[in-house]
Amino acid sequence: MPASPDSFGHAEAHMLSHAGRAPRILVVGSGWRFLSGISYYTCRLSNALHDRYEVGAILMRRLLPARLYPGRDRVGRSLTDLRYDQDVRVFDGVDWWAVPSLFRAVRFLRRFRPDVLVLQWWTGAVLHSYLALALAARRLGIRVIVEFHEVQDTGEARHRWATRYVRRCIRPLLSRTDGVVVHSRFDQAALAEAYDLGAVPAEVALHGPFDHHLPDRPVREPGDDMCRLLFFGTIRPYKGLEDLVLAFADLGPNYHLTVVGETWEGWTGPGEMIAESPVRDRISFVNRYVADTEVNEFFAHADVVVLPYRRSSASGPLHIAMSHGLPVVVTAVGGLVEAAEHYSGAVLVPAAEPGELREAIVRAAGLTGRRHADPSSWGRTVDAYTRLLTRIGITHEPVIDNATSSNQTVPLLSPDLR
């Protein structure tokens, strides 16, 4: 289970006695209750940073009233086996209404006394909490880094009031920011266009691997020439699933498509297209957010992963696919080009072009039969953080802990950007 709200316990004196040995980093991001890809990323990043630094984490526990969350029916359910390293001190967590959880989080920050506070940015729902934590940090002389997963959530951006709120209220946060991290040069340009950050140092840290989903792949039955396609992730307007359903209808009978994902933003059109497809008998539709054990099975049984996004900054399913070494058809949009450019199993295709998507699927089918090497690395992600820490004046020599590795494929106890 996640750590209790004030998770210092017997380790507090130990940490304080080693002050100065290595910089302390306090990561703030999504918790497990409102499970999403940012929940997984926050955990994996914290564990990776722990290989070199002393690390703590503050989790955003309740992001907003559950009735407003697209995945409201699963809020609070235990769907993941991933856990924080036992030496990462965790405060779980902060609720959207702030009292008293935000005050407790500030107390946790003061007791942990990090050198730098790292805020994971993906939704305006956390803005008021992040601003309070940043203000408390700056009063204590703590540097603030914001890691942008995207400028603003696409669902929020559809609402004018939400866009105005974020664009206006994020400025006090950014004015107190010492450095920023993005996942691609594309995101760096988009961020510069959205906000004038002036001379604030920025580093590109490519997304690390999601290699916690790696079971043994099943042995194919002799004579089985069916090519199994997988679409995985939340079903939202920008995901382009409707393009895949159209493209799949023109593929031959030796192709099967499995669609696994929870419907968000009322985007039911792709599901209706599946129901009406002339090849419905070759499509499996799992319309929900699946637990980790099921994620393992779906990717283990896939031959090709297809991600026909119409826009995207980063993709957890892409990194799960690459960790499995699977061929992946991905549209050449946003930061996905940089994420997949060194992956031998990637077939890039223009967005919103079902005909070209169908041809790309056929090409990707020719890449099956071998495991493609995943080029992503949490070590490189941490290297980017180390460069940024140096640029903002945190130059202590980090402690290298070789006893544990954040890249282990078996979780310590046993998440997507889905």
PDB file of C-alpha atoms in Angstrom, residues 4-213:
ATOM      1  CA  SER A   4       0.995   7.040   5.139  1.00  0.00           C
ATOM      2  CA  PRO A   5       0.551  10.847   4.969  1.00  0.00           C
ATOM      3  CA  ASP A   6       3.537  11.748   7.201  1.00  0.00           C
ATOM      4  CA  SER A   7       5.911   9.038   6.065  1.00  0.00           C
ATOM      5  CA  PHE A   8       9.139  10.038   7.831  1.00  0.00           C
ATOM      6  CA  GLY A   9       9.171   7.616  10.751  1.00  0.00           C
ATOM      7  CA  HIS A  10      12.522   6.157  11.782  1.00  0.00           C
ATOM      8  CA  ALA A  11      14.237   7.338   8.584  1.00  0.00           C
ATOM      9  CA  GLU A  12      13.964  11.067   9.380  1.00  0.00           C
ATOM     10  CA  ALA A  13      16.973  11.194  11.694  1.00  0.00           C
ATOM     11  CA  HIS A  14      18.977   9.144   9.193  1.00  0.00           C
ATOM     12  CA  MET A  15      18.226  11.586   6.376  1.00  0.00           C
ATOM     13  CA  LEU A  16      18.996  14.640   8.454  1.00  0.00           C
ATOM     14  CA  SER A  17      22.289  13.161   9.602  1.00  0.00           C
ATOM     15  CA  HIS A  18      23.402  12.874   5.952  1.00  0.00           C
ATOM     16  CA  ALA A  19      22.650  16.473   5.038  1.00  0.00           C
ATOM     17  CA  GLY A  20      25.049  17.652   2.351  1.00  0.00           C
ATOM     18  CA  ARG A  21      25.981  14.198   1.050  1.00  0.00           C
ATOM     19  CA  ALA A  22      23.734  14.552  -1.977  1.00  0.00           C
ATOM     20  CA  PRO A  23      21.145  17.018  -3.212  1.00  0.00           C
ATOM     21  CA  ARG A  24      17.631  16.299  -2.020  1.00  0.00           C
ATOM     22  CA  ILE A  25      14.852  16.304  -4.584  1.00  0.00           C
ATOM     23  CA  LEU A  26      11.151  16.423  -3.746  1.00  0.00           C
ATOM     24  CA  VAL A  27       8.964  15.279  -6.654  1.00  0.00           C
ATOM     25  CA  VAL A  28       5.297  16.308  -6.765  1.00  0.00           C
ATOM     26  CA  GLY A  29       2.889  14.501  -9.080  1.00  0.00           C
ATOM     27  CA  SER A  30      -0.188  12.353  -9.482  1.00  0.00           C
ATOM     28  CA  GLY A  31      -0.962   9.725  -6.860  1.00  0.00           C
ATOM     29  CA  TRP A  32      -2.586   6.331  -7.212  1.00  0.00           C
ATOM     30  CA  ARG A  33      -6.204   7.227  -6.353  1.00  0.00           C
ATOM     31  CA  PHE A  34      -6.842   9.025  -9.671  1.00  0.00           C
ATOM     32  CA  LEU A  35      -4.662   6.592 -11.599  1.00  0.00           C
ATOM     33  CA  SER A  36      -3.225   7.792 -14.906  1.00  0.00           C
ATOM     34  CA  GLY A  37      -0.004   7.751 -16.855  1.00  0.00           C
ATOM     35  CA  ILE A  38       1.315  10.621 -14.739  1.00  0.00           C
ATOM     36  CA  SER A  39       0.909   8.398 -11.668  1.00  0.00           C
ATOM     37  CA  TYR A  40       3.225   5.848 -13.241  1.00  0.00           C
ATOM     38  CA  TYR A  41       5.649   8.501 -14.479  1.00  0.00           C
ATOM     39  CA  THR A  42       5.903  10.226 -11.085  1.00  0.00           C
ATOM     40  CA  CYS A  43       6.764   6.910  -9.438  1.00  0.00           C
ATOM     41  CA  ARG A  44       9.270   5.820 -12.092  1.00  0.00           C
ATOM     42  CA  LEU A  45      10.993   9.232 -12.117  1.00  0.00           C
ATOM     43  CA  SER A  46      11.243   9.302  -8.312  1.00  0.00           C
ATOM     44  CA  ASN A  47      12.761   5.821  -8.235  1.00  0.00           C
ATOM     45  CA  ALA A  48      15.188   6.713 -11.035  1.00  0.00           C
ATOM     46  CA  LEU A  49      16.341   9.909  -9.320  1.00  0.00           C
ATOM     47  CA  HIS A  50      16.843   7.904  -6.119  1.00  0.00           C
ATOM     48  CA  ASP A  51      19.759   6.106  -7.819  1.00  0.00           C
ATOM     49  CA  ARG A  52      21.761   9.359  -7.469  1.00  0.00           C
ATOM     50  CA  TYR A  53      19.949  11.629  -5.022  1.00  0.00           C
ATOM     51  CA  GLU A  54      17.936  11.644  -1.817  1.00  0.00           C
ATOM     52  CA  VAL A  55      14.333  11.713  -2.998  1.00  0.00           C
ATOM     53  CA  GLY A  56      10.927  12.358  -1.510  1.00  0.00           C
ATOM     54  CA  ALA A  57       7.511  12.562  -3.153  1.00  0.00           C
ATOM     55  CA  ILE A  58       4.290  14.462  -2.544  1.00  0.00           C
ATOM     56  CA  LEU A  59       1.316  12.859  -4.288  1.00  0.00           C
ATOM     57  CA  MET A  60      -1.758  14.692  -5.491  1.00  0.00           C
ATOM     58  CA  ARG A  61      -4.339  12.341  -3.981  1.00  0.00           C
ATOM     59  CA  ARG A  62      -7.730  13.734  -4.995  1.00  0.00           C
ATOM     60  CA  LEU A  63      -7.361  15.893  -8.086  1.00  0.00           C
ATOM     61  CA  LEU A  64     -10.947  17.152  -8.325  1.00  0.00           C
ATOM     62  CA  PRO A  65     -14.462  16.069  -7.315  1.00  0.00           C
ATOM     63  CA  ALA A  66     -14.694  12.433  -8.437  1.00  0.00           C
ATOM     64  CA  ARG A  67     -17.951  13.061 -10.315  1.00  0.00           C
ATOM     65  CA  LEU A  68     -16.036  15.369 -12.694  1.00  0.00           C
ATOM     66  CA  TYR A  69     -13.302  12.837 -13.478  1.00  0.00           C
ATOM     67  CA  PRO A  70     -13.697  10.876 -16.750  1.00  0.00           C
ATOM     68  CA  GLY A  71     -12.688   7.645 -14.965  1.00  0.00           C
ATOM     69  CA  ARG A  72     -14.967   8.285 -11.991  1.00  0.00           C
ATOM     70  CA  ASP A  73     -16.104   4.661 -11.722  1.00  0.00           C
ATOM     71  CA  ARG A  74     -12.604   3.392 -10.925  1.00  0.00           C
ATOM     72  CA  VAL A  75     -11.356   6.167  -8.609  1.00  0.00           C
ATOM     73  CA  GLY A  76      -9.684   4.598  -5.604  1.00  0.00           C
ATOM     74  CA  ARG A  77      -9.548   1.077  -7.033  1.00  0.00           C
ATOM     75  CA  SER A  78      -6.252  -0.800  -6.771  1.00  0.00           C
ATOM     76  CA  LEU A  79      -5.187  -1.313 -10.405  1.00  0.00           C
ATOM     77  CA  THR A  80      -1.404  -1.131 -10.219  1.00  0.00           C
ATOM     78  CA  ASP A  81       1.363  -3.116  -8.550  1.00  0.00           C
ATOM     79  CA  LEU A  82       4.045  -0.443  -9.023  1.00  0.00           C
ATOM     80  CA  ARG A  83       5.440   1.042  -5.795  1.00  0.00           C
ATOM     81  CA  TYR A  84       7.917   3.662  -4.692  1.00  0.00           C
ATOM     82  CA  ASP A  85      11.362   2.555  -3.548  1.00  0.00           C
ATOM     83  CA  GLN A  86      11.268   1.913   0.188  1.00  0.00           C
ATOM     84  CA  ASP A  87      13.815   4.711   0.744  1.00  0.00           C
ATOM     85  CA  VAL A  88      11.775   7.316  -1.134  1.00  0.00           C
ATOM     86  CA  ARG A  89       9.803   9.184   1.504  1.00  0.00           C
ATOM     87  CA  VAL A  90       6.212   9.636   0.342  1.00  0.00           C
ATOM     88  CA  PHE A  91       3.449  12.014   1.470  1.00  0.00           C
ATOM     89  CA  ASP A  92       0.098  10.740   0.203  1.00  0.00           C
ATOM     90  CA  GLY A  93      -1.364  13.171  -0.336  1.00  0.00           C
ATOM     91  CA  VAL A  94      -2.947  16.512  -1.275  1.00  0.00           C
ATOM     92  CA  ASP A  95      -6.690  16.901  -1.938  1.00  0.00           C
ATOM     93  CA  TRP A  96      -8.213  19.499  -4.257  1.00  0.00           C
ATOM     94  CA  TRP A  97      -9.967  21.286  -1.377  1.00  0.00           C
ATOM     95  CA  ALA A  98      -6.561  21.773   0.305  1.00  0.00           C
ATOM     96  CA  VAL A  99      -7.543  21.826   3.982  1.00  0.00           C
ATOM     97  CA  PRO A 100      -5.868  20.247   5.885  1.00  0.00           C
ATOM     98  CA  SER A 101      -3.897  18.153   3.375  1.00  0.00           C
ATOM     99  CA  LEU A 102      -2.036  21.032   1.718  1.00  0.00           C
ATOM    100  CA  PHE A 103      -0.858  22.355   5.096  1.00  0.00           C
ATOM    101  CA  ARG A 104       0.423  18.879   5.943  1.00  0.00           C
ATOM    102  CA  ALA A 105       2.218  18.742   2.596  1.00  0.00           C
ATOM    103  CA  VAL A 106       3.941  22.047   3.362  1.00  0.00           C
ATOM    104  CA  ARG A 107       4.969  20.646   6.757  1.00  0.00           C
ATOM    105  CA  PHE A 108       6.377  17.576   4.975  1.00  0.00           C
ATOM    106  CA  LEU A 109       8.331  19.859   2.625  1.00  0.00           C
ATOM    107  CA  ARG A 110       9.768  21.825   5.525  1.00  0.00           C
ATOM    108  CA  ARG A 111      10.870  18.692   7.346  1.00  0.00           C
ATOM    109  CA  PHE A 112      12.365  17.048   4.265  1.00  0.00           C
ATOM    110  CA  ARG A 113      14.124  20.302   3.294  1.00  0.00           C
ATOM    111  CA  PRO A 114      14.918  19.477  -0.345  1.00  0.00           C
ATOM    112  CA  ASP A 115      17.379  21.442  -2.441  1.00  0.00           C
ATOM    113  CA  VAL A 116      14.886  21.419  -5.290  1.00  0.00           C
ATOM    114  CA  LEU A 117      11.145  20.944  -5.686  1.00  0.00           C
ATOM    115  CA  VAL A 118      10.107  19.215  -8.955  1.00  0.00           C
ATOM    116  CA  LEU A 119       6.489  19.791 -10.000  1.00  0.00           C
ATOM    117  CA  GLN A 120       4.967  17.454 -12.601  1.00  0.00           C
ATOM    118  CA  TRP A 121       2.646  19.588 -14.749  1.00  0.00           C
ATOM    119  CA  TRP A 122      -0.202  18.087 -16.767  1.00  0.00           C
ATOM    120  CA  THR A 123      -3.494  19.578 -15.544  1.00  0.00           C
ATOM    121  CA  GLY A 124      -4.836  22.858 -14.214  1.00  0.00           C
ATOM    122  CA  ALA A 125      -6.549  20.956 -11.389  1.00  0.00           C
ATOM    123  CA  VAL A 126      -3.272  21.011  -9.430  1.00  0.00           C
ATOM    124  CA  LEU A 127      -2.378  24.645 -10.103  1.00  0.00           C
ATOM    125  CA  HIS A 128      -3.500  26.154  -6.783  1.00  0.00           C
ATOM    126  CA  SER A 129      -1.718  23.431  -4.813  1.00  0.00           C
ATOM    127  CA  TYR A 130       1.462  23.769  -6.865  1.00  0.00           C
ATOM    128  CA  LEU A 131       1.513  27.527  -6.381  1.00  0.00           C
ATOM    129  CA  ALA A 132       1.213  27.105  -2.600  1.00  0.00           C
ATOM    130  CA  LEU A 133       4.039  24.548  -2.546  1.00  0.00           C
ATOM    131  CA  ALA A 134       6.231  26.731  -4.754  1.00  0.00           C
ATOM    132  CA  LEU A 135       5.681  29.758  -2.513  1.00  0.00           C
ATOM    133  CA  ALA A 136       6.582  27.714   0.572  1.00  0.00           C
ATOM    134  CA  ALA A 137       9.662  26.336  -1.186  1.00  0.00           C
ATOM    135  CA  ARG A 138      10.949  29.734  -2.288  1.00  0.00           C
ATOM    136  CA  ARG A 139      10.581  31.114   1.240  1.00  0.00           C
ATOM    137  CA  LEU A 140      12.913  28.324   2.373  1.00  0.00           C
ATOM    138  CA  GLY A 141      15.428  29.004  -0.392  1.00  0.00           C
ATOM    139  CA  ILE A 142      14.449  25.852  -2.298  1.00  0.00           C
ATOM    140  CA  ARG A 143      14.799  25.904  -6.088  1.00  0.00           C
ATOM    141  CA  VAL A 144      11.708  25.048  -8.164  1.00  0.00           C
ATOM    142  CA  ILE A 145      11.639  22.997 -11.373  1.00  0.00           C
ATOM    143  CA  VAL A 146       8.500  22.372 -13.431  1.00  0.00           C
ATOM    144  CA  GLU A 147       8.409  19.321 -15.713  1.00  0.00           C
ATOM    145  CA  PHE A 148       5.852  19.851 -18.470  1.00  0.00           C
ATOM    146  CA  HIS A 149       4.107  16.807 -19.919  1.00  0.00           C
ATOM    147  CA  GLU A 150       2.009  19.142 -22.037  1.00  0.00           C
ATOM    148  CA  VAL A 151       1.102  22.821 -21.930  1.00  0.00           C
ATOM    149  CA  GLN A 152      -2.472  21.976 -20.887  1.00  0.00           C
ATOM    150  CA  ASP A 153      -4.636  18.862 -20.897  1.00  0.00           C
ATOM    151  CA  THR A 154      -6.557  18.673 -24.175  1.00  0.00           C
ATOM    152  CA  GLY A 155      -9.856  17.999 -22.418  1.00  0.00           C
ATOM    153  CA  GLU A 156      -9.439  21.084 -20.247  1.00  0.00           C
ATOM    154  CA  ALA A 157      -8.377  23.187 -23.214  1.00  0.00           C
ATOM    155  CA  ARG A 158     -11.797  22.579 -24.793  1.00  0.00           C
ATOM    156  CA  HIS A 159     -13.327  24.757 -22.066  1.00  0.00           C
ATOM    157  CA  ARG A 160     -12.595  28.458 -22.453  1.00  0.00           C
ATOM    158  CA  TRP A 161     -12.858  29.149 -18.719  1.00  0.00           C
ATOM    159  CA  ALA A 162     -10.296  26.432 -17.948  1.00  0.00           C
ATOM    160  CA  THR A 163      -7.876  27.787 -20.534  1.00  0.00           C
ATOM    161  CA  ARG A 164      -8.214  31.307 -19.182  1.00  0.00           C
ATOM    162  CA  TYR A 165      -7.721  30.116 -15.604  1.00  0.00           C
ATOM    163  CA  VAL A 166      -4.537  28.220 -16.431  1.00  0.00           C
ATOM    164  CA  ARG A 167      -3.024  30.884 -18.688  1.00  0.00           C
ATOM    165  CA  ARG A 168      -3.620  33.591 -16.081  1.00  0.00           C
ATOM    166  CA  CYS A 169      -2.856  31.743 -12.853  1.00  0.00           C
ATOM    167  CA  ILE A 170       0.164  29.746 -14.024  1.00  0.00           C
ATOM    168  CA  ARG A 171       2.179  32.946 -14.463  1.00  0.00           C
ATOM    169  CA  PRO A 172       2.786  33.434 -10.707  1.00  0.00           C
ATOM    170  CA  LEU A 173       4.051  29.845 -10.625  1.00  0.00           C
ATOM    171  CA  LEU A 174       6.337  30.271 -13.623  1.00  0.00           C
ATOM    172  CA  SER A 175       7.719  33.527 -12.222  1.00  0.00           C
ATOM    173  CA  ARG A 176       8.970  31.479  -9.261  1.00  0.00           C
ATOM    174  CA  THR A 177      10.403  28.707 -11.434  1.00  0.00           C
ATOM    175  CA  ASP A 178      14.178  28.228 -11.669  1.00  0.00           C
ATOM    176  CA  GLY A 179      14.179  25.629 -14.465  1.00  0.00           C
ATOM    177  CA  VAL A 180      11.907  23.584 -16.697  1.00  0.00           C
ATOM    178  CA  VAL A 181      12.032  20.059 -18.117  1.00  0.00           C
ATOM    179  CA  VAL A 182      10.245  18.930 -21.287  1.00  0.00           C
ATOM    180  CA  HIS A 183      10.144  15.608 -23.148  1.00  0.00           C
ATOM    181  CA  SER A 184      11.041  16.832 -26.634  1.00  0.00           C
ATOM    182  CA  ARG A 185      12.249  19.769 -28.666  1.00  0.00           C
ATOM    183  CA  PHE A 186       8.695  20.016 -29.986  1.00  0.00           C
ATOM    184  CA  ASP A 187       7.393  20.542 -26.448  1.00  0.00           C
ATOM    185  CA  GLN A 188      10.140  23.052 -25.773  1.00  0.00           C
ATOM    186  CA  ALA A 189       8.989  25.132 -28.750  1.00  0.00           C
ATOM    187  CA  ALA A 190       5.322  24.803 -27.765  1.00  0.00           C
ATOM    188  CA  LEU A 191       6.089  25.921 -24.218  1.00  0.00           C
ATOM    189  CA  ALA A 192       8.091  28.914 -25.441  1.00  0.00           C
ATOM    190  CA  GLU A 193       5.185  29.888 -27.684  1.00  0.00           C
ATOM    191  CA  ALA A 194       2.640  29.602 -24.861  1.00  0.00           C
ATOM    192  CA  TYR A 195       4.666  31.331 -22.137  1.00  0.00           C
ATOM    193  CA  ASP A 196       7.553  33.760 -22.256  1.00  0.00           C
ATOM    194  CA  LEU A 197      10.022  32.071 -19.902  1.00  0.00           C
ATOM    195  CA  GLY A 198      12.850  34.390 -20.837  1.00  0.00           C
ATOM    196  CA  ALA A 199      16.191  33.048 -19.636  1.00  0.00           C
ATOM    197  CA  VAL A 200      14.776  30.262 -17.458  1.00  0.00           C
ATOM    198  CA  PRO A 201      17.034  27.217 -18.076  1.00  0.00           C
ATOM    199  CA  ALA A 202      15.365  24.294 -19.848  1.00  0.00           C
ATOM    200  CA  GLU A 203      16.435  20.718 -20.499  1.00  0.00           C
ATOM    201  CA  VAL A 204      14.966  18.096 -22.811  1.00  0.00           C
ATOM    202  CA  ALA A 205      14.589  14.804 -20.905  1.00  0.00           C
ATOM    203  CA  LEU A 206      13.242  12.073 -23.164  1.00  0.00           C
ATOM    204  CA  HIS A 207      10.581   9.900 -21.534  1.00  0.00           C
ATOM    205  CA  GLY A 208      12.081   6.880 -19.762  1.00  0.00           C
ATOM    206  CA  PRO A 209      10.959   3.312 -20.520  1.00  0.00           C
ATOM    207  CA  PHE A 210       7.764   1.855 -19.106  1.00  0.00           C
ATOM    208  CA  ASP A 211       9.401  -1.552 -18.700  1.00  0.00           C
ATOM    209  CA  HIS A 212       7.412  -2.673 -15.689  1.00  0.00           C
ATOM    210  CA  HIS A 213       5.061  -4.530 -18.083  1.00  0.00           C
TER     211      HIS A 213
END
